[in-house]
Amino acid sequence: MEQKRCISSLTLAELSAELKALGQPGFRAKQIFHWVHQKLVTEFSAMTDQPKTLLAKLEEHFYIAAPQIERRQEAKDGTVKYLLRMADGNCIETVVMRYHYGNTVCVSTQVGCRMGCRFCASTQAGRVRNLEAGEICSEIYTAQKDIGERISHIVLMGIGEPLDNFDEVMRFLENITSPEGVNIGMRNISLSTCGLVPKIDQLAEKKLQLTLSVSLHAPNNEIRSGMMPVNDAYPVEQLMETVRRYQDTTGRRVSFEYSMVRGVNDSDACAKQLANLIRGMGAHVNLIPINPVDGSPYSATDAANVRRFQQKLESLGVNATVRRRLGSEISAACGQLRRDEMNGKA
């Protein structure tokens, strides 16, 4: 028996080709794409302007990604965190964060993660599978329908390493920015990577107008390898060469994420090394007070030390800000809800 495929993962061009193979006229593809990515239907029967014979064929060959909200937590600041159950029973996390400029959704790109960063709950059980493009889109659509407000910004910083799921993430970006869909501007999208050097070069070739955010977290190989195993494959020097090459190719400024860990990467010496590492790039550093994670050996730097580190960077000519902590009372560390569900604590 043929396995159904996710129709919401198809780009408009791919959908056109599929419908042509079914003997359908060209205009049907745009109509169906509208239903899935603009009107956000989750059932083919809701496509009221389509012939019943076509709907029957779609039902036979395809499905629309429509995760179920397994758990929903809302913080006092308006942050909403979802544990979403996918069609195969696996769970992922999605977070809506409210800012003065609009609603930002943080999406997962994989079920689990194989990068092994030692301060992250997402990676503790490894990677189960990649998410399809339509499943990533469905995180946004599910959240938007739940809160009843438009999502205007996206960060690919949830469970998983986006560049480890390169092809599906690129397909997702094409669909989510399509004028025929929800039409979220590429400049309103940030993609975070732990530093997969070959994939950063591959991304640079596409010259997308998104913001690349590199999870650096340490200014030298000794500290970074202790925190992030990926550094053994792609050391700091190689990563920085690649990031500079990315900036030259795309003309886009890169930002660096730097999680502040007590007694590990929060000294004045680390600030000086970091400033030297990114000098001349015009890059922005986002300092992150880490959320506590069970099973992690790390604890968060206190607020005063974060501020001191920021001031040290700024005195050395580096543009640095402290990430606003949202939803700290609702298991905000990425991967915690999923891990609790896996461990039967939900």
Coordinates of C-alpha atoms in Angstrom, one line a residue, residues 16 24-25 33 50-51 54 82 86 90 107 109 149 157-158 167 175 188 228-229 236 248 269-270 302 310 322 340:
S16 CA 2.0 21.8 -9.6
Q24 CA -5.4 18.4 -13.2
P25 CA -5.2 21.9 -14.7
F33 CA -1.6 25.8 -1.8
Q50 CA -12.3 21.7 -5.5
P51 CA -13.9 18.9 -7.4
L54 CA -9.8 15.6 -7.0
Y82 CA 3.5 24.0 23.2
M86 CA 3.1 14.7 15.4
N90 CA 6.6 11.8 18.3
V107 CA 10.2 26.3 15.8
T109 CA 13.3 21.3 13.0
E149 CA -3.0 36.4 16.3
M157 CA 16.1 27.7 17.4
G158 CA 13.9 25.0 18.8
D167 CA 16.8 20.2 2.4
N175 CA 6.8 27.8 1.6
N188 CA 11.9 38.4 9.7
M228 CA 29.9 21.5 22.3
P229 CA 31.2 18.3 20.6
V236 CA 36.6 27.8 16.3
D248 CA 31.2 38.4 2.3
A269 CA 39.6 36.9 29.9
C270 CA 36.8 35.2 27.9
D302 CA 24.0 35.6 37.8
Q310 CA 28.3 42.8 28.4
V322 CA 21.3 40.4 26.9
D340 CA 9.4 15.2 30.7

